[in-house]
Amino acid sequence: MAELMFGLGQTKKKKESEANKRTWKANLKDVNITETVESNVRGMQHDREKNEKATARTTKDNLKDVNITDTIESDVRKEQNTREKQWKVTGRNQVKTNSKFDMARSLFGGGGTALEPEPNHDKKNDDDDDEIL
């Protein structure tokens, strides 16, 4: 019998705790979170971003009316650019000519671009070159 009473007591406590839980949840439903620190900070950040974008748009619109004329700097830069382009073309052409070069012919005289003796070299002056000072 005591066990039955104990079981009823447990059931009663459980029902009371569930009732408390229901009333607590019902009371929390009425709470409205209107403003938090995080929402205020995020709102300020959003406003700042909007202002920055608006400033960028107006600046872009205002710069449409600006006329850019030729300057000394632009002429110098144009000259440098053309010089760089010519240098690149020369480099590309050098690679092509190097690929056609035959090292064996140039070393062993098979008709390549081997070194030839100087035409102004005299046999008479050849002895003077061997002299040790």
CSV table of C-alpha atoms in Angstrom, one decimal:
chain,number,residue,atom,x,y,z
A,1,MET,CA,0.0,0.0,0.0
A,2,ALA,CA,2.8,2.3,0.8
A,3,GLU,CA,4.2,1.8,-2.7
A,4,LEU,CA,0.9,2.9,-4.2
A,5,MET,CA,0.9,6.1,-2.1
A,6,PHE,CA,4.5,6.7,-3.1
A,7,GLY,CA,3.6,6.3,-6.8
A,8,LEU,CA,0.6,8.7,-6.4
A,9,GLY,CA,2.9,11.3,-4.7
A,10,GLN,CA,5.4,11.1,-7.5
A,11,THR,CA,2.6,11.5,-10.1
A,12,LYS,CA,1.3,14.5,-8.2
A,13,LYS,CA,4.8,16.1,-8.1
A,14,LYS,CA,5.2,15.5,-11.8
A,15,LYS,CA,1.9,17.1,-12.6
A,16,GLU,CA,2.8,20.1,-10.5
A,17,SER,CA,6.2,20.6,-12.2
A,18,GLU,CA,4.6,20.3,-15.6
A,19,ALA,CA,2.0,22.8,-14.7
A,20,ASN,CA,4.7,25.2,-13.5
A,21,LYS,CA,6.6,24.7,-16.7
A,22,ARG,CA,3.5,25.5,-18.8
A,23,THR,CA,2.8,28.7,-16.9
A,24,TRP,CA,6.4,29.7,-17.1
A,25,LYS,CA,6.4,29.2,-20.9
A,26,ALA,CA,3.1,31.0,-21.2
A,27,ASN,CA,4.6,34.0,-19.3
A,28,LEU,CA,7.7,34.0,-21.6
A,29,LYS,CA,5.5,34.3,-24.7
A,30,ASP,CA,4.5,37.8,-23.7
A,31,VAL,CA,8.2,39.0,-23.6
A,32,ASN,CA,9.1,41.2,-26.6
A,33,ILE,CA,12.8,41.8,-27.3
A,34,THR,CA,12.7,45.3,-28.8
A,35,GLU,CA,16.3,46.4,-28.7
A,36,THR,CA,19.7,44.8,-27.9
A,37,VAL,CA,23.2,46.1,-28.0
A,38,GLU,CA,24.1,43.8,-30.9
A,39,SER,CA,21.1,45.0,-33.0
A,40,ASN,CA,22.1,48.7,-32.3
A,41,VAL,CA,25.7,48.0,-33.3
A,42,ARG,CA,24.7,46.2,-36.4
A,43,GLY,CA,22.3,49.0,-37.3
A,44,MET,CA,25.1,51.5,-37.0
A,45,GLN,CA,27.4,49.3,-39.2
A,46,HIS,CA,24.6,49.0,-41.8
A,47,ASP,CA,24.1,52.8,-41.9
A,48,ARG,CA,27.8,53.4,-42.2
A,49,GLU,CA,28.0,50.9,-45.1
A,50,LYS,CA,25.1,52.6,-46.8
A,51,ASN,CA,26.7,56.0,-46.4
A,52,GLU,CA,30.0,54.8,-47.8
A,53,LYS,CA,28.3,53.3,-50.9
A,54,ALA,CA,26.4,56.5,-51.4
A,55,THR,CA,29.6,58.5,-51.3
A,56,ALA,CA,31.2,56.2,-53.8
A,57,ARG,CA,28.3,56.5,-56.1
A,58,THR,CA,28.2,60.3,-56.0
A,59,THR,CA,32.0,60.5,-56.4
A,60,LYS,CA,31.8,58.3,-59.5
A,61,ASP,CA,29.0,60.4,-60.9
A,62,ASN,CA,31.0,63.6,-60.3
A,63,LEU,CA,34.1,62.2,-61.9
A,64,LYS,CA,32.2,61.6,-65.2
A,65,ASP,CA,32.5,65.3,-65.9
A,66,VAL,CA,36.3,65.4,-65.6
A,67,ASN,CA,38.3,65.7,-68.8
A,68,ILE,CA,41.7,64.1,-68.9
A,69,THR,CA,44.2,65.8,-71.2
A,70,ASP,CA,47.6,64.7,-72.4
A,71,THR,CA,50.3,65.3,-69.9
A,72,ILE,CA,54.1,64.9,-69.9
A,73,GLU,CA,53.7,61.9,-67.6
A,74,SER,CA,51.3,60.2,-69.9
A,75,ASP,CA,53.6,60.7,-72.9
A,76,VAL,CA,56.5,59.3,-70.9
A,77,ARG,CA,54.5,56.3,-69.8
A,78,LYS,CA,53.4,55.7,-73.4
A,79,GLU,CA,57.0,55.7,-74.5
A,80,GLN,CA,57.9,53.3,-71.7
A,81,ASN,CA,55.1,51.0,-72.7
A,82,THR,CA,56.1,50.9,-76.3
A,83,ARG,CA,59.7,50.2,-75.3
A,84,GLU,CA,58.5,47.3,-73.1
A,85,LYS,CA,56.5,45.9,-75.9
A,86,GLN,CA,59.4,46.0,-78.3
A,87,TRP,CA,61.6,44.4,-75.7
A,88,LYS,CA,59.1,41.5,-75.3
A,89,VAL,CA,58.9,41.1,-79.1
A,90,THR,CA,62.7,41.0,-79.3
A,91,GLY,CA,62.8,38.3,-76.6
A,92,ARG,CA,60.2,36.2,-78.4
A,93,ASN,CA,62.1,36.5,-81.6
A,94,GLN,CA,65.4,35.6,-79.9
A,95,VAL,CA,63.9,32.4,-78.6
A,96,LYS,CA,62.9,31.5,-82.2
A,97,THR,CA,66.3,32.2,-83.6
A,98,ASN,CA,68.0,30.3,-80.7
A,99,SER,CA,65.9,27.2,-81.5
A,100,LYS,CA,67.3,27.2,-85.1
A,101,PHE,CA,70.9,27.4,-83.9
A,102,ASP,CA,73.0,24.3,-84.4
A,103,MET,CA,75.7,24.0,-81.8
A,104,ALA,CA,77.5,21.1,-83.6
A,105,ARG,CA,77.9,23.1,-86.8
A,106,SER,CA,79.2,26.1,-85.0
A,107,LEU,CA,81.7,24.2,-83.0
A,108,PHE,CA,83.0,21.8,-85.6
A,109,GLY,CA,82.8,24.1,-88.7
A,110,GLY,CA,80.0,22.4,-90.5
A,111,GLY,CA,78.8,25.6,-92.0
A,112,GLY,CA,77.3,27.2,-88.9
A,113,THR,CA,78.2,30.6,-87.5
A,114,ALA,CA,81.7,29.5,-86.4
A,115,LEU,CA,84.3,32.1,-85.5
A,116,GLU,CA,86.5,33.1,-88.4
A,117,PRO,CA,90.0,34.5,-88.1
A,118,GLU,CA,90.4,38.3,-88.3
A,119,PRO,CA,91.2,39.5,-91.8
A,120,ASN,CA,93.8,42.1,-90.6
A,121,HIS,CA,96.0,39.6,-88.9
A,122,ASP,CA,99.5,39.5,-90.3
A,123,LYS,CA,101.9,36.6,-90.1
A,124,LYS,CA,104.8,39.1,-89.5
A,125,ASN,CA,103.3,40.4,-86.3
A,126,ASP,CA,102.5,36.9,-85.0
A,127,ASP,CA,105.9,36.5,-83.4
A,128,ASP,CA,105.5,39.7,-81.4
A,129,ASP,CA,102.4,38.2,-79.7
A,130,ASP,CA,104.4,35.3,-78.3
A,131,GLU,CA,106.9,37.5,-76.5
A,132,ILE,CA,106.9,37.3,-72.7
A,133,LEU,CA,107.5,40.5,-70.8
